[in-house]
CSV table of N, CA, C and O in Angstrom, one decimal:
chain,number,residue,atom,x,y,z
A,1,GLN,N,10.6,-3.5,-16.5
A,1,GLN,CA,10.8,-3.8,-15.1
A,1,GLN,C,9.8,-3.0,-14.3
A,1,GLN,O,9.7,-1.8,-14.4
A,2,VAL,N,9.0,-3.7,-13.5
A,2,VAL,CA,8.0,-3.0,-12.6
A,2,VAL,C,8.7,-2.3,-11.5
A,2,VAL,O,9.6,-2.9,-10.8
A,3,GLN,N,8.3,-1.1,-11.3
A,3,GLN,CA,8.8,-0.3,-10.1
A,3,GLN,C,7.7,0.2,-9.3
A,3,GLN,O,6.7,0.7,-9.8
A,4,VAL,N,7.8,0.0,-8.0
A,4,VAL,CA,6.8,0.5,-7.0
A,4,VAL,C,7.5,1.4,-6.1
A,4,VAL,O,8.5,1.1,-5.4
A,5,VAL,N,7.0,2.7,-6.1
A,5,VAL,CA,7.7,3.7,-5.3
A,5,VAL,C,6.7,4.4,-4.4
A,5,VAL,O,5.7,4.9,-4.8
A,6,GLU,N,7.1,4.4,-3.1
A,6,GLU,CA,6.3,5.1,-2.1
A,6,GLU,C,6.9,6.5,-1.8
A,6,GLU,O,8.1,6.7,-2.0
A,7,SER,N,6.0,7.3,-1.3
A,7,SER,CA,6.4,8.7,-0.9
A,7,SER,C,5.4,9.2,0.1
A,7,SER,O,4.3,8.6,0.3
A,8,GLY,N,5.9,10.2,0.8
A,8,GLY,CA,5.0,10.9,1.8
A,8,GLY,C,5.2,10.7,3.3
A,8,GLY,O,4.6,11.2,4.1
A,9,GLY,N,6.2,9.8,3.5
A,9,GLY,CA,6.5,9.6,4.9
A,9,GLY,C,7.2,10.8,5.6
A,9,GLY,O,7.6,11.7,4.9
A,10,GLY,N,7.3,10.7,6.9
A,10,GLY,CA,8.0,11.8,7.6
A,10,GLY,C,7.7,11.8,9.1
A,10,GLY,O,7.2,10.8,9.6
A,11,LEU,N,8.0,12.9,9.7
A,11,LEU,CA,7.8,13.0,11.1
A,11,LEU,C,6.6,13.8,11.4
A,11,LEU,O,6.4,14.9,10.8
A,12,VAL,N,5.8,13.3,12.3
A,12,VAL,CA,4.5,14.1,12.6
A,12,VAL,C,4.2,13.9,14.1
A,12,VAL,O,4.6,12.8,14.7
A,13,GLN,N,3.6,14.8,14.7
A,13,GLN,CA,3.2,14.7,16.1
A,13,GLN,C,2.0,13.9,16.3
A,13,GLN,O,1.2,13.7,15.4
A,14,PRO,N,1.8,13.3,17.5
A,14,PRO,CA,0.5,12.5,17.7
A,14,PRO,C,-0.7,13.4,17.4
A,14,PRO,O,-0.7,14.6,17.8
A,15,GLY,N,-1.7,12.8,16.8
A,15,GLY,CA,-2.9,13.5,16.4
A,15,GLY,C,-2.8,14.1,15.0
A,15,GLY,O,-3.8,14.6,14.5
A,16,GLY,N,-1.6,14.1,14.5
A,16,GLY,CA,-1.4,14.7,13.1
A,16,GLY,C,-1.8,13.8,12.0
A,16,GLY,O,-2.3,12.7,12.2
A,17,SER,N,-1.6,14.3,10.8
A,17,SER,CA,-2.0,13.6,9.6
A,17,SER,C,-0.8,13.5,8.6
A,17,SER,O,0.0,14.4,8.6
A,18,LEU,N,-0.9,12.4,7.8
A,18,LEU,CA,0.0,12.3,6.7
A,18,LEU,C,-0.7,11.5,5.6
A,18,LEU,O,-1.6,10.7,5.9
A,19,THR,N,-0.3,11.8,4.3
A,19,THR,CA,-0.8,11.0,3.2
A,19,THR,C,0.4,10.4,2.5
A,19,THR,O,1.3,11.0,2.1
A,20,LEU,N,0.3,9.1,2.4
A,20,LEU,CA,1.3,8.3,1.7
A,20,LEU,C,0.8,8.0,0.2
A,20,LEU,O,-0.4,7.9,0.0
A,21,SER,N,1.7,8.0,-0.7
A,21,SER,CA,1.4,7.8,-2.1
A,21,SER,C,2.3,6.6,-2.6
A,21,SER,O,3.4,6.5,-2.1
A,22,CYS,N,1.8,5.9,-3.5
A,22,CYS,CA,2.5,4.8,-4.1
A,22,CYS,C,2.2,4.7,-5.6
A,22,CYS,O,1.0,4.7,-6.0
A,23,THR,N,3.2,4.8,-6.4
A,23,THR,CA,3.0,4.7,-7.9
A,23,THR,C,3.7,3.5,-8.5
A,23,THR,O,4.7,3.1,-8.0
A,24,VAL,N,3.1,3.0,-9.5
A,24,VAL,CA,3.6,1.8,-10.1
A,24,VAL,C,3.9,2.1,-11.6
A,24,VAL,O,3.1,2.8,-12.3
A,25,SER,N,5.1,1.7,-12.0
A,25,SER,CA,5.5,2.0,-13.4
A,25,SER,C,6.1,0.7,-14.0
A,25,SER,O,6.5,-0.2,-13.3
A,26,GLY,N,6.0,0.6,-15.3
A,26,GLY,CA,6.6,-0.5,-16.0
A,26,GLY,C,5.7,-1.7,-16.1
A,26,GLY,O,6.2,-2.8,-16.5
A,27,SER,N,4.5,-1.6,-15.6
A,27,SER,CA,3.6,-2.8,-15.6
A,27,SER,C,3.1,-3.1,-17.0
A,27,SER,O,2.6,-2.2,-17.7
A,28,ARG,N,3.1,-4.4,-17.4
A,28,ARG,CA,2.5,-4.8,-18.7
A,28,ARG,C,1.2,-5.5,-18.4
A,28,ARG,O,0.6,-6.1,-19.4
A,29,GLY,N,0.7,-5.6,-17.2
A,29,GLY,CA,-0.5,-6.3,-16.9
A,29,GLY,C,-1.5,-5.4,-16.2
A,29,GLY,O,-1.3,-4.2,-16.1
A,30,SER,N,-2.5,-6.1,-15.6
A,30,SER,CA,-3.5,-5.4,-14.9
A,30,SER,C,-3.2,-5.4,-13.4
A,30,SER,O,-3.0,-6.5,-12.8
A,31,ILE,N,-3.3,-4.3,-12.8
A,31,ILE,CA,-3.0,-4.2,-11.4
A,31,ILE,C,-4.3,-4.5,-10.6
A,31,ILE,O,-5.3,-3.8,-10.8
A,32,ASN,N,-4.3,-5.6,-9.9
A,32,ASN,CA,-5.4,-6.0,-9.1
A,32,ASN,C,-5.4,-5.4,-7.7
A,32,ASN,O,-5.5,-4.2,-7.5
A,33,ASP,N,-5.1,-6.2,-6.7
A,33,ASP,CA,-5.1,-5.7,-5.3
A,33,ASP,C,-3.9,-4.8,-5.1
A,33,ASP,O,-2.8,-5.1,-5.6
A,34,MET,N,-4.1,-3.7,-4.4
A,34,MET,CA,-3.0,-2.9,-3.9
A,34,MET,C,-3.2,-2.7,-2.4
A,34,MET,O,-4.3,-2.7,-1.9
A,35,GLY,N,-2.1,-2.6,-1.7
A,35,GLY,CA,-2.2,-2.5,-0.3
A,35,GLY,C,-1.0,-1.8,0.4
A,35,GLY,O,0.0,-1.6,-0.2
A,36,TRP,N,-1.3,-1.4,1.6
A,36,TRP,CA,-0.2,-0.8,2.5
A,36,TRP,C,0.0,-1.8,3.6
A,36,TRP,O,-0.9,-2.2,4.3
A,37,TYR,N,1.3,-2.0,3.9
A,37,TYR,CA,1.7,-2.8,5.0
A,37,TYR,C,2.7,-2.0,5.8
A,37,TYR,O,3.2,-1.0,5.3
A,38,ARG,N,2.9,-2.4,7.1
A,38,ARG,CA,3.9,-1.6,7.9
A,38,ARG,C,4.7,-2.6,8.7
A,38,ARG,O,4.2,-3.7,9.1
A,39,GLN,N,5.9,-2.2,9.1
A,39,GLN,CA,6.7,-3.0,9.9
A,39,GLN,C,7.4,-2.0,10.9
A,39,GLN,O,8.2,-1.2,10.5
A,40,ALA,N,7.1,-2.3,12.2
A,40,ALA,CA,7.7,-1.5,13.3
A,40,ALA,C,8.9,-2.2,13.7
A,40,ALA,O,9.1,-3.4,13.5
A,41,PRO,N,9.9,-1.5,14.4
A,41,PRO,CA,11.1,-2.2,14.8
A,41,PRO,C,10.8,-3.4,15.8
A,41,PRO,O,10.0,-3.3,16.7
A,42,GLY,N,11.4,-4.5,15.4
A,42,GLY,CA,11.2,-5.7,16.3
A,42,GLY,C,9.9,-6.4,16.1
A,42,GLY,O,9.6,-7.4,16.8
A,43,LYS,N,9.1,-6.0,15.1
A,43,LYS,CA,7.8,-6.6,14.8
A,43,LYS,C,7.7,-7.1,13.4
A,43,LYS,O,8.5,-6.7,12.6
A,44,GLU,N,6.8,-8.0,13.2
A,44,GLU,CA,6.6,-8.5,11.8
A,44,GLU,C,5.8,-7.5,11.0
A,44,GLU,O,5.1,-6.7,11.5
A,45,ARG,N,6.0,-7.6,9.7
A,45,ARG,CA,5.2,-6.8,8.8
A,45,ARG,C,3.7,-7.2,8.9
A,45,ARG,O,3.4,-8.4,8.9
A,46,GLU,N,2.9,-6.2,8.9
A,46,GLU,CA,1.4,-6.4,9.0
A,46,GLU,C,0.6,-5.6,8.0
A,46,GLU,O,1.1,-4.5,7.6
A,47,LEU,N,-0.5,-6.1,7.6
A,47,LEU,CA,-1.4,-5.4,6.7
A,47,LEU,C,-2.0,-4.2,7.4
A,47,LEU,O,-2.5,-4.3,8.6
A,48,VAL,N,-2.0,-3.1,6.8
A,48,VAL,CA,-2.7,-1.9,7.3
A,48,VAL,C,-4.0,-1.7,6.5
A,48,VAL,O,-5.0,-1.6,7.2
A,49,ALA,N,-3.9,-1.7,5.2
A,49,ALA,CA,-5.2,-1.5,4.4
A,49,ALA,C,-4.9,-2.1,3.0
A,49,ALA,O,-3.8,-2.1,2.5
A,50,ALA,N,-6.0,-2.5,2.4
A,50,ALA,CA,-5.9,-3.0,1.0
A,50,ALA,C,-7.1,-2.6,0.3
A,50,ALA,O,-8.2,-2.3,0.9
A,51,ILE,N,-7.0,-2.6,-1.1
A,51,ILE,CA,-8.1,-2.1,-1.9
A,51,ILE,C,-8.0,-2.9,-3.2
A,51,ILE,O,-6.9,-3.1,-3.8
A,52,ASN,N,-9.1,-3.4,-3.7
A,52,ASN,CA,-9.1,-4.1,-5.0
A,52,ASN,C,-9.4,-3.1,-6.1
A,52,ASN,O,-9.7,-2.0,-5.9
A,53,ARG,N,-9.4,-3.7,-7.4
A,53,ARG,CA,-9.6,-2.8,-8.5
A,53,ARG,C,-11.0,-2.2,-8.5
A,53,ARG,O,-11.2,-1.1,-9.1
A,54,GLY,N,-11.9,-2.9,-7.9
A,54,GLY,CA,-13.3,-2.3,-7.8
A,54,GLY,C,-13.5,-1.4,-6.6
A,54,GLY,O,-14.6,-1.0,-6.3
A,55,HIS,N,-12.4,-1.1,-5.9
A,55,HIS,CA,-12.4,-0.1,-4.8
A,55,HIS,C,-13.0,-0.7,-3.5
A,55,HIS,O,-13.3,0.1,-2.6
A,56,SER,N,-13.1,-2.0,-3.4
A,56,SER,CA,-13.5,-2.6,-2.1
A,56,SER,C,-12.3,-2.5,-1.2
A,56,SER,O,-11.2,-2.8,-1.7
A,57,THR,N,-12.5,-2.2,0.1
A,57,THR,CA,-11.4,-2.0,1.0
A,57,THR,C,-11.4,-2.9,2.2
A,57,THR,O,-12.5,-3.5,2.5
A,58,ASN,N,-10.2,-3.0,2.8
A,58,ASN,CA,-10.1,-3.9,4.0
A,58,ASN,C,-9.1,-3.2,4.9
A,58,ASN,O,-8.0,-2.7,4.4
A,59,TYR,N,-9.4,-3.1,6.2
A,59,TYR,CA,-8.5,-2.4,7.1
A,59,TYR,C,-8.1,-3.2,8.3
A,59,TYR,O,-9.0,-4.0,8.8
A,60,ALA,N,-6.9,-3.0,8.8
A,60,ALA,CA,-6.6,-3.6,10.1
A,60,ALA,C,-7.5,-2.9,11.2
A,60,ALA,O,-7.8,-1.7,11.1
A,61,ASP,N,-7.8,-3.6,12.2
A,61,ASP,CA,-8.7,-3.1,13.3
A,61,ASP,C,-8.1,-1.8,13.9
A,61,ASP,O,-8.7,-0.9,14.3
A,62,SER,N,-6.7,-1.9,14.0
A,62,SER,CA,-6.0,-0.8,14.7
A,62,SER,C,-6.1,0.6,14.0
A,62,SER,O,-5.8,1.6,14.6
A,63,VAL,N,-6.5,0.5,12.7
A,63,VAL,CA,-6.5,1.8,11.9
A,63,VAL,C,-7.9,2.2,11.4
A,63,VAL,O,-8.1,3.2,10.8
A,64,LYS,N,-8.9,1.3,11.7
A,64,LYS,CA,-10.2,1.6,11.2
A,64,LYS,C,-10.7,2.9,11.8
A,64,LYS,O,-10.5,3.2,13.0
A,65,GLY,N,-11.3,3.7,10.9
A,65,GLY,CA,-11.8,5.0,11.4
A,65,GLY,C,-10.8,6.1,11.3
A,65,GLY,O,-11.1,7.3,11.5
A,66,ARG,N,-9.5,5.8,11.2
A,66,ARG,CA,-8.4,6.8,11.2
A,66,ARG,C,-7.7,6.9,9.8
A,66,ARG,O,-7.3,7.9,9.4
A,67,PHE,N,-7.6,5.7,9.2
A,67,PHE,CA,-6.9,5.7,7.9
A,67,PHE,C,-7.9,5.4,6.8
A,67,PHE,O,-8.9,4.7,6.9
A,68,THR,N,-7.6,6.0,5.6
A,68,THR,CA,-8.4,5.7,4.4
A,68,THR,C,-7.5,5.4,3.2
A,68,THR,O,-6.6,6.2,2.9
A,69,ILE,N,-7.8,4.2,2.6
A,69,ILE,CA,-7.0,3.9,1.4
A,69,ILE,C,-7.9,4.2,0.2
A,69,ILE,O,-9.1,4.1,0.2
A,70,SER,N,-7.2,4.6,-0.9
A,70,SER,CA,-7.9,4.9,-2.1
A,70,SER,C,-6.9,4.6,-3.3
A,70,SER,O,-5.7,4.5,-3.0
A,71,ARG,N,-7.4,4.6,-4.5
A,71,ARG,CA,-6.6,4.3,-5.6
A,71,ARG,C,-7.1,5.0,-6.8
A,71,ARG,O,-8.3,5.4,-6.9
A,72,ASP,N,-6.2,5.3,-7.8
A,72,ASP,CA,-6.5,5.9,-9.0
A,72,ASP,C,-6.0,4.9,-10.1
A,72,ASP,O,-4.8,4.8,-10.4
A,73,ASN,N,-7.0,4.2,-10.7
A,73,ASN,CA,-6.6,3.1,-11.6
A,73,ASN,C,-5.9,3.7,-12.9
A,73,ASN,O,-5.0,3.1,-13.5
A,74,ALA,N,-6.3,4.9,-13.3
A,74,ALA,CA,-5.8,5.6,-14.4
A,74,ALA,C,-4.3,5.9,-14.2
A,74,ALA,O,-3.5,6.0,-15.2
A,75,LYS,N,-3.9,6.2,-13.0
A,75,LYS,CA,-2.6,6.6,-12.7
A,75,LYS,C,-1.7,5.5,-12.1
A,75,LYS,O,-0.6,5.7,-11.8
A,76,ASP,N,-2.3,4.3,-11.9
A,76,ASP,CA,-1.6,3.1,-11.3
A,76,ASP,C,-1.1,3.6,-10.0
A,76,ASP,O,0.1,3.4,-9.7
A,77,ALA,N,-1.9,4.2,-9.2
A,77,ALA,CA,-1.5,4.7,-7.9
A,77,ALA,C,-2.4,4.4,-6.8
A,77,ALA,O,-3.6,4.2,-7.0
A,78,VAL,N,-1.9,4.3,-5.6
A,78,VAL,CA,-2.7,4.0,-4.4
A,78,VAL,C,-2.2,5.0,-3.3
A,78,VAL,O,-1.0,5.3,-3.2
A,79,TYR,N,-3.1,5.4,-2.4
A,79,TYR,CA,-2.9,6.4,-1.4
A,79,TYR,C,-3.3,5.9,-0.1
A,79,TYR,O,-4.2,5.0,0.0
A,80,LEU,N,-2.7,6.4,1.0
A,80,LEU,CA,-3.2,6.1,2.3
A,80,LEU,C,-3.2,7.4,3.1
A,80,LEU,O,-2.2,8.0,3.4
A,81,GLN,N,-4.4,7.9,3.4
A,81,GLN,CA,-4.6,9.1,4.2
A,81,GLN,C,-4.7,8.6,5.7
A,81,GLN,O,-5.5,7.8,6.0
A,82,MET,N,-3.7,9.1,6.4
A,82,MET,CA,-3.6,8.7,7.8
A,82,MET,C,-3.9,9.9,8.7
A,82,MET,O,-3.2,11.0,8.7
A,83,ASN,N,-5.0,9.8,9.5
A,83,ASN,CA,-5.4,10.9,10.4
A,83,ASN,C,-5.3,10.4,11.9
A,83,ASN,O,-5.2,9.2,12.1
A,84,SER,N,-5.3,11.3,12.8
A,84,SER,CA,-5.2,11.0,14.2
A,84,SER,C,-4.1,10.0,14.5
A,84,SER,O,-4.3,9.0,15.2
A,85,LEU,N,-3.0,10.3,14.0
A,85,LEU,CA,-1.8,9.4,14.1
A,85,LEU,C,-1.4,9.2,15.6
A,85,LEU,O,-1.5,10.1,16.4
A,86,LYS,N,-1.0,8.0,15.9
A,86,LYS,CA,-0.5,7.6,17.3
A,86,LYS,C,0.9,7.2,17.2
A,86,LYS,O,1.4,6.8,16.2
A,87,VAL,N,1.6,7.3,18.4
A,87,VAL,CA,3.0,6.9,18.5
A,87,VAL,C,3.1,5.4,17.9
A,87,VAL,O,4.1,5.1,17.3
A,88,GLN,N,2.2,4.6,18.2
A,88,GLN,CA,2.3,3.2,17.8
A,88,GLN,C,2.1,3.0,16.3
A,88,GLN,O,2.2,1.9,15.8
A,89,ASP,N,1.8,4.1,15.6
A,89,ASP,CA,1.7,4.0,14.1
A,89,ASP,C,3.1,4.1,13.5
A,89,ASP,O,3.3,3.9,12.3
A,90,THR,N,4.1,4.4,14.3
A,90,THR,CA,5.5,4.5,13.8
A,90,THR,C,5.9,3.2,13.2
A,90,THR,O,5.9,2.2,13.9
A,91,ALA,N,6.4,3.3,12.0
A,91,ALA,CA,6.8,2.1,11.2
A,91,ALA,C,7.3,2.5,9.9
A,91,ALA,O,7.1,3.6,9.4
A,92,VAL,N,7.9,1.5,9.2
A,92,VAL,CA,8.2,1.7,7.8
A,92,VAL,C,6.9,1.2,7.0
A,92,VAL,O,6.5,0.0,7.3
A,93,TYR,N,6.4,2.0,6.2
A,93,TYR,CA,5.2,1.6,5.4
A,93,TYR,C,5.5,1.2,4.0
A,93,TYR,O,6.3,1.9,3.3
A,94,TYR,N,5.0,0.0,3.6
A,94,TYR,CA,5.4,-0.6,2.3
A,94,TYR,C,4.1,-0.7,1.5
A,94,TYR,O,3.0,-1.0,2.0
A,95,CYS,N,4.3,-0.5,0.2
A,95,CYS,CA,3.2,-0.6,-0.8
A,95,CYS,C,3.4,-2.0,-1.4
A,95,CYS,O,4.5,-2.4,-1.8
A,96,LYS,N,2.3,-2.7,-1.6
A,96,LYS,CA,2.3,-4.0,-2.2
A,96,LYS,C,1.3,-4.0,-3.4
A,96,LYS,O,0.1,-3.5,-3.2
A,97,VAL,N,1.7,-4.5,-4.5
A,97,VAL,CA,0.7,-4.5,-5.6
A,97,VAL,C,0.7,-5.9,-6.3
A,97,VAL,O,1.8,-6.6,-6.4
A,98,ASP,N,-0.4,-6.4,-6.7
A,98,ASP,CA,-0.6,-7.7,-7.3
A,98,ASP,C,-0.9,-7.4,-8.8
A,98,ASP,O,-1.9,-6.7,-9.1
A,99,ILE,N,-0.1,-7.9,-9.7
A,99,ILE,CA,-0.3,-7.7,-11.1
A,99,ILE,C,-0.6,-9.0,-11.8
A,99,ILE,O,0.1,-10.0,-11.6
A,100,ARG,N,-1.6,-9.0,-12.7
A,100,ARG,CA,-1.9,-10.1,-13.5
A,100,ARG,C,-1.5,-9.8,-15.0
A,100,ARG,O,-1.9,-8.8,-15.5
A,101,ILE,N,-0.7,-10.8,-15.5
A,101,ILE,CA,-0.3,-10.6,-16.9
A,101,ILE,C,-0.8,-11.7,-17.7
A,101,ILE,O,-0.6,-12.9,-17.4
A,102,VAL,N,-1.6,-11.4,-18.7
A,102,VAL,CA,-2.1,-12.4,-19.6
A,102,VAL,C,-1.0,-12.8,-20.6
A,102,VAL,O,-0.4,-11.9,-21.3
A,103,VAL,N,-0.8,-14.1,-20.8
A,103,VAL,CA,0.4,-14.5,-21.5
A,103,VAL,C,0.0,-15.1,-22.9
A,103,VAL,O,0.9,-15.3,-23.7
A,104,ASN,N,-1.3,-15.4,-23.2
A,104,ASN,CA,-1.6,-15.9,-24.5
A,104,ASN,C,-3.1,-15.5,-24.8
A,104,ASN,O,-3.8,-15.1,-23.9
A,105,VAL,N,-3.5,-15.8,-26.0
A,105,VAL,CA,-4.8,-15.4,-26.5
A,105,VAL,C,-5.9,-16.2,-25.8
A,105,VAL,O,-7.1,-15.9,-25.8
A,106,GLU,N,-5.5,-17.4,-25.3
A,106,GLU,CA,-6.5,-18.2,-24.5
A,106,GLU,C,-6.8,-17.7,-23.2
A,106,GLU,O,-7.7,-18.2,-22.5
A,107,GLY,N,-6.1,-16.7,-22.8
A,107,GLY,CA,-6.3,-16.1,-21.5
A,107,GLY,C,-5.5,-16.6,-20.3
A,107,GLY,O,-5.8,-16.2,-19.2
A,108,ALA,N,-4.5,-17.5,-20.6
A,108,ALA,CA,-3.7,-17.9,-19.6
A,108,ALA,C,-2.9,-16.7,-19.0
A,108,ALA,O,-2.6,-15.8,-19.7
A,109,TYR,N,-2.7,-16.8,-17.7
A,109,TYR,CA,-2.1,-15.6,-17.0
A,109,TYR,C,-1.2,-16.0,-15.9
A,109,TYR,O,-1.2,-17.2,-15.5
A,110,ILE,N,-0.3,-15.1,-15.5
A,110,ILE,CA,0.5,-15.3,-14.4
A,110,ILE,C,0.3,-14.1,-13.4
A,110,ILE,O,0.0,-13.0,-13.9
A,111,ASP,N,0.3,-14.4,-12.2
A,111,ASP,CA,0.2,-13.3,-11.1
A,111,ASP,C,1.5,-13.1,-10.5
A,111,ASP,O,2.3,-14.0,-10.1
A,112,ARG,N,1.8,-11.8,-10.3
A,112,ARG,CA,3.1,-11.4,-9.7
A,112,ARG,C,2.8,-10.4,-8.6
A,112,ARG,O,1.9,-9.5,-8.7
A,113,THR,N,3.6,-10.4,-7.5
A,113,THR,CA,3.5,-9.5,-6.4
A,113,THR,C,4.7,-8.6,-6.4
A,113,THR,O,5.8,-9.2,-6.4
A,114,TYR,N,4.6,-7.3,-6.2
A,114,TYR,CA,5.7,-6.4,-6.1
A,114,TYR,C,5.6,-5.6,-4.9
A,114,TYR,O,4.5,-5.2,-4.5
A,115,TRP,N,6.7,-5.3,-4.3
A,115,TRP,CA,6.8,-4.4,-3.1
A,115,TRP,C,7.7,-3.2,-3.4
A,115,TRP,O,8.6,-3.3,-4.1
A,116,GLY,N,7.3,-2.1,-2.8
A,116,GLY,CA,8.2,-1.0,-2.7
A,116,GLY,C,9.2,-1.1,-1.7
A,116,GLY,O,9.2,-2.1,-0.9
A,117,GLU,N,10.1,-0.1,-1.6
A,117,GLU,CA,11.2,-0.2,-0.6
A,117,GLU,C,10.8,0.4,0.7
A,117,GLU,O,11.5,0.3,1.7
A,118,GLY,N,9.6,1.0,0.8
A,118,GLY,CA,9.1,1.5,2.1
A,118,GLY,C,9.4,3.0,2.3
A,118,GLY,O,10.4,3.6,1.7
A,119,THR,N,8.6,3.6,3.1
A,119,THR,CA,8.7,5.0,3.5
A,119,THR,C,8.5,5.0,5.0
A,119,THR,O,7.5,4.4,5.5
A,120,LEU,N,9.3,5.7,5.7
A,120,LEU,CA,9.3,5.8,7.2
A,120,LEU,C,8.3,6.8,7.7
A,120,LEU,O,8.4,8.0,7.3
A,121,VAL,N,7.5,6.4,8.6
A,121,VAL,CA,6.5,7.3,9.3
A,121,VAL,C,6.9,7.2,10.7
A,121,VAL,O,6.9,6.2,11.4
A,122,THR,N,7.2,8.4,11.3
A,122,THR,CA,7.6,8.5,12.7
A,122,THR,C,6.6,9.5,13.4
A,122,THR,O,6.4,10.6,12.9
A,123,VAL,N,5.9,8.9,14.4
A,123,VAL,CA,4.9,9.7,15.1
A,123,VAL,C,5.5,9.9,16.5
A,123,VAL,O,5.7,9.0,17.3
A,124,SER,N,5.9,11.2,16.8
A,124,SER,CA,6.6,11.5,18.1
A,124,SER,C,6.2,12.9,18.5
A,124,SER,O,6.1,13.8,17.7
A,125,PRO,N,6.1,13.1,19.9
A,125,PRO,CA,5.8,14.4,20.4
A,125,PRO,C,6.9,15.4,20.1
A,125,PRO,O,8.1,15.0,19.9
């Protein structure tokens, strides 16, 4: 059973920093894209940042220059360094991972997406 677990959320003042971590366990396949999403109260879930296995990254415009996503393939982990936090960054942050599982010797595969349960980040004076 694949488990995706986030950690590192908390309360921070505007201008402060936090680092979120996400670890994946139980995977029998190759972890491809990993990403962080967030959902603020009353809003839809949105992409914050994503990173592929080759470490190419993609960021939402609202966090460019402030957030940095990274991953450790050996540890099946992804991180989000958040600097210069703003009140509007307050949200539940979710980790999303895409896993490819090869099912036979011909190379047929299935892709699965897994989400963590989220970690709350509150930015408040």
